[in-house]
Amino acid sequence: MYKKAAKIIRKAKRVAAFTGAGISVESGIPPFRGEGGLWTQYDPNFLEIGHFKHSPKASWELLKKIFYDGLADAQPNAAHLTLAAMEKRHLLETVITQNIDGLHRKAGNRKVYEFHGTLKTLICLGCSKEYPLSEVDLSFLPPECRLCGGLLKPDVVLFGEPIPEPANSQSFFEAEIADVLLVIGSSGEVMPACIIPFVAKGHGATVIEVNLNESQFTHQVTDVFLQGKATEAMTELGEALALTRSDRSRTTGNKTSTEEQHEHP
Ligand code: NAD
């Protein structure tokens, strides 16, 4: 299966990856659904824009606990690093991600479309000023705009909000022109993101899927299903693609981390 997938990727003219929460689970960030998923503990309504505006302090406290407290320490794992190595080796054009954790960029991928935005930026609901996370003190919640005093919101798509441009149209365009889509760790249950693999397939792409479990895609669009943990499956795929250990390393400041250091956080 891995050799088959590698052969398809090597022969392709344009490969895109489409990633979901599952790729970051082994970096210590829980998904929404499945084992250990956030919806087993929390009500999804807390991520609704109306609720956020009505109860900003309570919403922020939960957002901080769930996403922000562990974010600075979260490191890309072997699956993120393999995607970065594939881009470096011209085996991958772009990453379309539903994730908001910034780990693809941290791993070294340069062409990343963040379909649901990013936690690394905050935006003022009053005057639209943007703040990098590093400039905002999250010890006082909810954080407020220094210019107008408005409420700051993570620059992520809450339920009830539109998908940001240009990530929206660029993601669909990439799906249309890719001849291979590598889908990793997505349940396929979040609209409209889950349409992307169907669009790729409809335009003739071969779909390779990596997931621990079957998803909404597996029996509908997937041509090659690599079942397993994202880190293990992507390491094996990287080997089948003849990526070297140094391809899959990442330089962070003065220290180089390899996929092995992140495989079992
Ligand atoms: P999801 O939570 O609906 O489903 C997770 C999927 O990952 C499941 O199919 C599951 O089988 C699979 N999975 C779990 N662990 C895995 C592993 N170790 N290796 C491979 N696959 C694994 O995820 P989704 O489809 O991305 O949709 C949820 C939404 O949640 C997204 O829109 C995203 O914005 C948001 N989200 C993001 C993060 C993040 O940024 N890391 C975390 C939680 C939720």
mmCIF file with all atom_site columns, N, CA, C and O in Angstrom, residues 20 74-75 102 104 137 159-160 170 200 221 223 246:
data_model
loop_
_atom_site.group_PDB
_atom_site.id
_atom_site.type_symbol
_atom_site.label_atom_id
_atom_site.label_alt_id
_atom_site.label_comp_id
_atom_site.label_asym_id
_atom_site.label_entity_id
_atom_site.label_seq_id
_atom_site.pdbx_PDB_ins_code
_atom_site.Cartn_x
_atom_site.Cartn_y
_atom_site.Cartn_z
_atom_site.occupancy
_atom_site.B_iso_or_equiv
_atom_site.pdbx_formal_charge
_atom_site.auth_seq_id
_atom_site.auth_comp_id
_atom_site.auth_asym_id
_atom_site.auth_atom_id
_atom_site.pdbx_PDB_model_num
ATOM 1  N N  . GLY A 1 20  ? -6.536  17.492 8.859  1.00 0.00 ? 20  GLY A N  1
ATOM 2  C CA . GLY A 1 20  ? -7.505  17.791 9.908  1.00 0.00 ? 20  GLY A CA 1
ATOM 3  C C  . GLY A 1 20  ? -6.883  17.568 11.274 1.00 0.00 ? 20  GLY A C  1
ATOM 4  O O  . GLY A 1 20  ? -5.681  17.252 11.400 1.00 0.00 ? 20  GLY A O  1
ATOM 5  N N  . ALA A 1 74  ? 3.425   22.942 21.882 1.00 0.00 ? 74  ALA A N  1
ATOM 6  C CA . ALA A 1 74  ? 3.109   21.915 20.876 1.00 0.00 ? 74  ALA A CA 1
ATOM 7  C C  . ALA A 1 74  ? 4.117   21.981 19.738 1.00 0.00 ? 74  ALA A C  1
ATOM 8  O O  . ALA A 1 74  ? 4.413   23.053 19.205 1.00 0.00 ? 74  ALA A O  1
ATOM 9  N N  . GLN A 1 75  ? 4.649   20.828 19.405 1.00 0.00 ? 75  GLN A N  1
ATOM 10 C CA . GLN A 1 75  ? 5.666   20.758 18.352 1.00 0.00 ? 75  GLN A CA 1
ATOM 11 C C  . GLN A 1 75  ? 5.146   19.929 17.186 1.00 0.00 ? 75  GLN A C  1
ATOM 12 O O  . GLN A 1 75  ? 4.373   18.982 17.392 1.00 0.00 ? 75  GLN A O  1
ATOM 13 N N  . GLY A 1 102 ? -1.114  26.103 13.715 1.00 0.00 ? 102 GLY A N  1
ATOM 14 C CA . GLY A 1 102 ? 0.121   26.647 13.143 1.00 0.00 ? 102 GLY A CA 1
ATOM 15 C C  . GLY A 1 102 ? 1.254   25.639 12.991 1.00 0.00 ? 102 GLY A C  1
ATOM 16 O O  . GLY A 1 102 ? 2.385   26.018 12.672 1.00 0.00 ? 102 GLY A O  1
ATOM 17 N N  . HIS A 1 104 ? 1.882   23.264 10.761 1.00 0.00 ? 104 HIS A N  1
ATOM 18 C CA . HIS A 1 104 ? 2.457   23.037 9.418  1.00 0.00 ? 104 HIS A CA 1
ATOM 19 C C  . HIS A 1 104 ? 3.539   24.081 9.118  1.00 0.00 ? 104 HIS A C  1
ATOM 20 O O  . HIS A 1 104 ? 4.596   23.765 8.588  1.00 0.00 ? 104 HIS A O  1
ATOM 21 N N  . ASP A 1 137 ? -1.785  39.799 26.151 1.00 0.00 ? 137 ASP A N  1
ATOM 22 C CA . ASP A 1 137 ? -1.673  39.176 27.460 1.00 0.00 ? 137 ASP A CA 1
ATOM 23 C C  . ASP A 1 137 ? -2.962  38.407 27.769 1.00 0.00 ? 137 ASP A C  1
ATOM 24 O O  . ASP A 1 137 ? -4.019  39.018 27.980 1.00 0.00 ? 137 ASP A O  1
ATOM 25 N N  . PHE A 1 159 ? -18.165 28.664 14.762 1.00 0.00 ? 159 PHE A N  1
ATOM 26 C CA . PHE A 1 159 ? -19.399 28.229 14.087 1.00 0.00 ? 159 PHE A CA 1
ATOM 27 C C  . PHE A 1 159 ? -20.268 29.452 13.826 1.00 0.00 ? 159 PHE A C  1
ATOM 28 O O  . PHE A 1 159 ? -20.445 30.309 14.691 1.00 0.00 ? 159 PHE A O  1
ATOM 29 N N  . GLY A 1 160 ? -20.778 29.533 12.606 1.00 0.00 ? 160 GLY A N  1
ATOM 30 C CA . GLY A 1 160 ? -21.621 30.675 12.243 1.00 0.00 ? 160 GLY A CA 1
ATOM 31 C C  . GLY A 1 160 ? -20.851 31.768 11.532 1.00 0.00 ? 160 GLY A C  1
ATOM 32 O O  . GLY A 1 160 ? -21.447 32.766 11.111 1.00 0.00 ? 160 GLY A O  1
ATOM 33 N N  . GLN A 1 170 ? -8.707  29.852 -2.622 1.00 0.00 ? 170 GLN A N  1
ATOM 34 C CA . GLN A 1 170 ? -7.447  29.208 -2.996 1.00 0.00 ? 170 GLN A CA 1
ATOM 35 C C  . GLN A 1 170 ? -7.470  27.709 -2.693 1.00 0.00 ? 170 GLN A C  1
ATOM 36 O O  . GLN A 1 170 ? -6.943  26.898 -3.443 1.00 0.00 ? 170 GLN A O  1
ATOM 37 N N  . ALA A 1 200 ? -11.744 17.639 -5.376 1.00 0.00 ? 200 ALA A N  1
ATOM 38 C CA . ALA A 1 200 ? -10.517 17.102 -5.993 1.00 0.00 ? 200 ALA A CA 1
ATOM 39 C C  . ALA A 1 200 ? -10.843 15.841 -6.795 1.00 0.00 ? 200 ALA A C  1
ATOM 40 O O  . ALA A 1 200 ? -10.436 15.694 -7.954 1.00 0.00 ? 200 ALA A O  1
ATOM 41 N N  . VAL A 1 221 ? -14.505 8.656  -1.602 1.00 0.00 ? 221 VAL A N  1
ATOM 42 C CA . VAL A 1 221 ? -13.524 9.251  -2.523 1.00 0.00 ? 221 VAL A CA 1
ATOM 43 C C  . VAL A 1 221 ? -12.131 8.640  -2.424 1.00 0.00 ? 221 VAL A C  1
ATOM 44 O O  . VAL A 1 221 ? -11.298 8.857  -3.304 1.00 0.00 ? 221 VAL A O  1
ATOM 45 N N  . ASP A 1 223 ? -8.959  6.437  -2.742 1.00 0.00 ? 223 ASP A N  1
ATOM 46 C CA . ASP A 1 223 ? -8.458  5.368  -3.624 1.00 0.00 ? 223 ASP A CA 1
ATOM 47 C C  . ASP A 1 223 ? -7.481  4.465  -2.883 1.00 0.00 ? 223 ASP A C  1
ATOM 48 O O  . ASP A 1 223 ? -7.446  3.268  -3.105 1.00 0.00 ? 223 ASP A O  1
ATOM 49 N N  . SER A 1 246 ? 17.470  13.574 7.170  1.00 0.00 ? 246 SER A N  1
ATOM 50 C CA . SER A 1 246 ? 17.722  15.014 7.238  1.00 0.00 ? 246 SER A CA 1
ATOM 51 C C  . SER A 1 246 ? 16.638  15.803 6.505  1.00 0.00 ? 246 SER A C  1
ATOM 52 O O  . SER A 1 246 ? 16.339  16.928 6.873  1.00 0.00 ? 246 SER A O  1
#
